[in-house]
Amino acid sequence: MAKVISTLFISADGVAEIDPDWHFPYFDENMGRAVTEDYDTADVLLIGRETYDSFAGAWPGREAAGGEDAPFAKQLGDVRKVVVSRQPLEFAWRNSELIQGDLVDAVTALKADGGIKGVLIPGSISVVQQLLAAGLVDELRLLVHPVAARKGRRLFDDGDAPYHLKVTATETFPTGVIRVIYAPAEAPTPAGYDDIKDQAPKGQ
């Protein structure tokens, strides 16, 4: 089955709503490489309406301008883009389509499509939250910035049960950004203080 991967820039206090003031000062060639690797995992982008509007308002013009970022802009233009929106949309950016039906059902179908190698969700916090709740996210790829944003929308919303994760890879950049790749995991064996007290700090 195709993997569903979420890729997000995030602050140390969990804010995934990007503020350029805390994001761009930490963007370097290492982060650029990491982003390239994330995009290379997929042949479908799954994006929310706000993320789509942001991308479509910038990347076609950058592709046309032919600057240093034109090759990546072309890659974004060429890839299939599936947009999550409650409202009908008219698309000017090529290879864009509106998701059909329920989000969970549509993503389940994408995962089962043998012609798709991977689905990448850049940004699109609400989409990621819904798919996490449905158990459809295979990897969370987070670029954790060494800053507490203190305002903005956080990745993990309130809920009744925790999401248990395992770390599959980490990398620390010279800027202090930490790249962490998580995958879903089973909950650990229940434990209380009596179970761990032999591991507790020892008094002097």
XYZ file of N, CA, C and O in Angstrom, residues 7-13 15-36 38-39 54-55 59 62 72 122-123 141-151 173 175-178:
216
model
N 4.561 16.043 6.318
C 5.804 16.783 6.515
C 5.458 18.187 7.000
O 4.639 18.879 6.396
N 6.062 18.572 8.117
C 5.694 19.833 8.758
C 6.910 20.540 9.332
O 7.810 19.907 9.898
N 6.926 21.864 9.206
C 7.823 22.709 9.981
C 7.106 22.987 11.302
O 5.927 23.334 11.315
N 7.815 22.861 12.409
C 7.144 22.952 13.699
C 8.091 23.602 14.713
O 9.314 23.462 14.622
N 7.514 24.316 15.663
C 8.323 24.944 16.710
C 8.524 23.982 17.864
O 7.864 22.947 17.963
N 9.407 24.349 18.772
C 9.697 23.479 19.915
C 8.488 23.291 20.817
O 8.392 22.282 21.525
N 7.535 24.241 20.799
C 6.331 24.094 21.614
C 5.139 23.583 20.805
O 3.991 23.711 21.233
N 3.910 24.295 17.691
C 3.155 25.097 16.734
C 3.565 24.723 15.313
O 4.742 24.764 14.960
N 2.571 24.351 14.511
C 2.837 23.959 13.129
C 2.299 24.980 12.129
O 2.399 24.775 10.923
N 1.726 26.047 12.628
C 1.283 27.161 11.777
C 2.471 28.094 11.591
O 2.883 28.793 12.519
N 3.042 28.079 10.404
C 4.331 28.736 10.194
C 4.213 30.254 10.292
O 3.330 30.866 9.699
N 5.127 30.837 11.012
C 5.355 32.282 11.007
C 6.708 32.496 10.329
O 7.727 31.984 10.803
N 6.745 33.222 9.211
C 8.028 33.423 8.518
C 9.132 33.964 9.419
O 10.312 33.680 9.205
N 8.747 34.739 10.453
C 9.755 35.339 11.328
C 10.552 34.292 12.088
O 11.736 34.506 12.387
N 9.922 33.152 12.450
C 10.694 32.117 13.152
C 11.090 30.964 12.246
O 11.930 30.147 12.626
N 10.528 30.893 11.061
C 10.854 29.775 10.173
C 12.065 30.045 9.276
O 13.050 29.299 9.299
N 12.013 31.110 8.501
C 13.036 31.310 7.468
C 14.454 31.506 8.002
O 15.416 31.085 7.337
N 14.662 32.111 9.181
C 16.046 32.230 9.668
C 16.740 30.882 9.872
O 17.971 30.823 9.917
N 15.969 29.798 9.994
C 16.550 28.476 10.224
C 16.614 27.620 8.962
O 17.074 26.478 9.021
N 16.173 28.176 7.840
C 16.158 27.382 6.601
C 17.557 27.427 5.970
O 18.071 28.482 5.637
N 18.172 26.261 5.828
C 19.486 26.172 5.210
C 19.503 25.008 4.226
O 18.470 24.404 3.933
N 20.684 24.678 3.717
C 20.774 23.611 2.718
C 20.375 22.253 3.289
O 19.875 21.383 2.562
N 20.572 22.063 4.582
C 20.174 20.798 5.197
C 18.655 20.647 5.207
O 18.120 19.572 4.903
N 17.965 21.724 5.551
C 16.516 21.662 5.532
C 16.010 21.499 4.103
O 15.055 20.757 3.848
N 16.674 22.185 3.161
C 16.292 22.026 1.767
C 16.435 20.590 1.301
O 15.575 20.062 0.583
N 17.508 19.935 1.717
C 17.700 18.517 1.368
C 16.616 17.654 1.977
O 16.069 16.757 1.316
N 16.290 17.911 3.238
C 15.263 17.125 3.913
C 13.913 17.276 3.225
O 13.183 16.295 3.022
N 13.577 18.497 2.845
C 12.310 18.742 2.152
C 12.300 18.021 0.810
O 11.293 17.401 0.427
N 13.425 18.075 0.094
C 13.521 17.365 -1.187
C 13.294 15.878 -1.004
O 12.564 15.241 -1.771
N 11.586 14.428 1.322
C 10.178 14.190 1.630
C 9.330 14.197 0.360
O 8.487 13.318 0.156
N 9.555 15.177 -0.489
C 8.764 15.267 -1.718
C 9.071 14.120 -2.671
O 8.198 13.700 -3.439
N -2.020 28.924 -0.997
C -0.680 29.472 -0.800
C 0.275 28.971 -1.879
O 1.021 29.753 -2.485
N 0.267 27.670 -2.116
C 1.152 27.082 -3.128
C 0.823 27.611 -4.520
O 1.718 28.011 -5.285
N 4.003 29.159 -6.538
C 4.889 28.291 -7.301
C 4.722 28.366 -8.818
O 5.739 28.287 -9.536
N 6.878 31.217 -9.862
C 8.301 30.920 -9.708
C 8.786 30.000 -10.817
O 9.916 30.137 -11.294
N 12.187 23.018 -8.682
C 11.268 22.523 -7.653
C 9.844 22.981 -7.945
O 8.883 22.220 -7.752
N 1.956 18.129 2.775
C 2.756 19.246 3.274
C 1.860 20.237 4.020
O 0.829 20.680 3.505
N 2.240 20.580 5.243
C 1.402 21.500 6.012
C 0.031 20.901 6.263
O -0.103 19.757 6.689
N 6.933 13.496 9.563
C 8.295 14.005 9.368
C 8.312 15.462 9.833
O 7.795 16.352 9.153
N 8.905 15.686 10.983
C 8.875 17.000 11.607
C 10.256 17.644 11.572
O 11.256 17.004 11.901
N 10.288 18.902 11.192
C 11.500 19.713 11.271
C 11.300 20.680 12.427
O 10.635 21.719 12.296
N 11.844 20.299 13.586
C 11.572 21.003 14.840
C 12.561 22.158 14.987
O 13.775 21.949 15.128
N 12.041 23.383 14.975
C 12.874 24.579 15.075
C 13.183 24.884 16.541
O 12.317 24.686 17.412
N 14.370 25.389 16.829
C 14.735 25.681 18.219
C 14.156 27.017 18.684
O 14.874 27.949 19.055
N 12.841 27.114 18.657
C 12.159 28.338 19.064
C 10.795 27.948 19.631
O 10.149 27.024 19.132
N 10.377 28.615 20.689
C 9.023 28.457 21.213
C 8.168 29.557 20.604
O 8.325 30.735 20.945
N 7.300 29.197 19.690
C 6.520 30.194 18.962
C 5.530 30.921 19.862
O 5.257 32.104 19.682
N 4.935 30.198 20.807
C 4.032 30.744 21.827
C 2.679 31.173 21.294
O 1.801 31.550 22.060
N 2.484 31.111 20.007
C 1.158 31.381 19.442
C 1.072 30.668 18.096
O 2.083 30.389 17.451
N 20.632 19.562 12.646
C 21.299 20.460 11.708
C 22.134 21.494 12.478
O 21.861 21.761 13.660
N 21.953 24.576 12.438
C 21.096 25.670 12.900
C 20.412 25.357 14.221
O 19.821 26.241 14.842
N 20.451 24.092 14.651
C 19.724 23.675 15.829
C 18.397 23.009 15.506
O 17.738 22.477 16.406
N 17.996 23.037 14.235
C 16.782 22.329 13.828
C 17.013 20.822 13.962
O 18.082 20.311 13.604
N 16.025 20.119 14.483
C 16.088 18.664 14.609
C 15.060 18.053 13.674
O 13.872 18.379 13.745
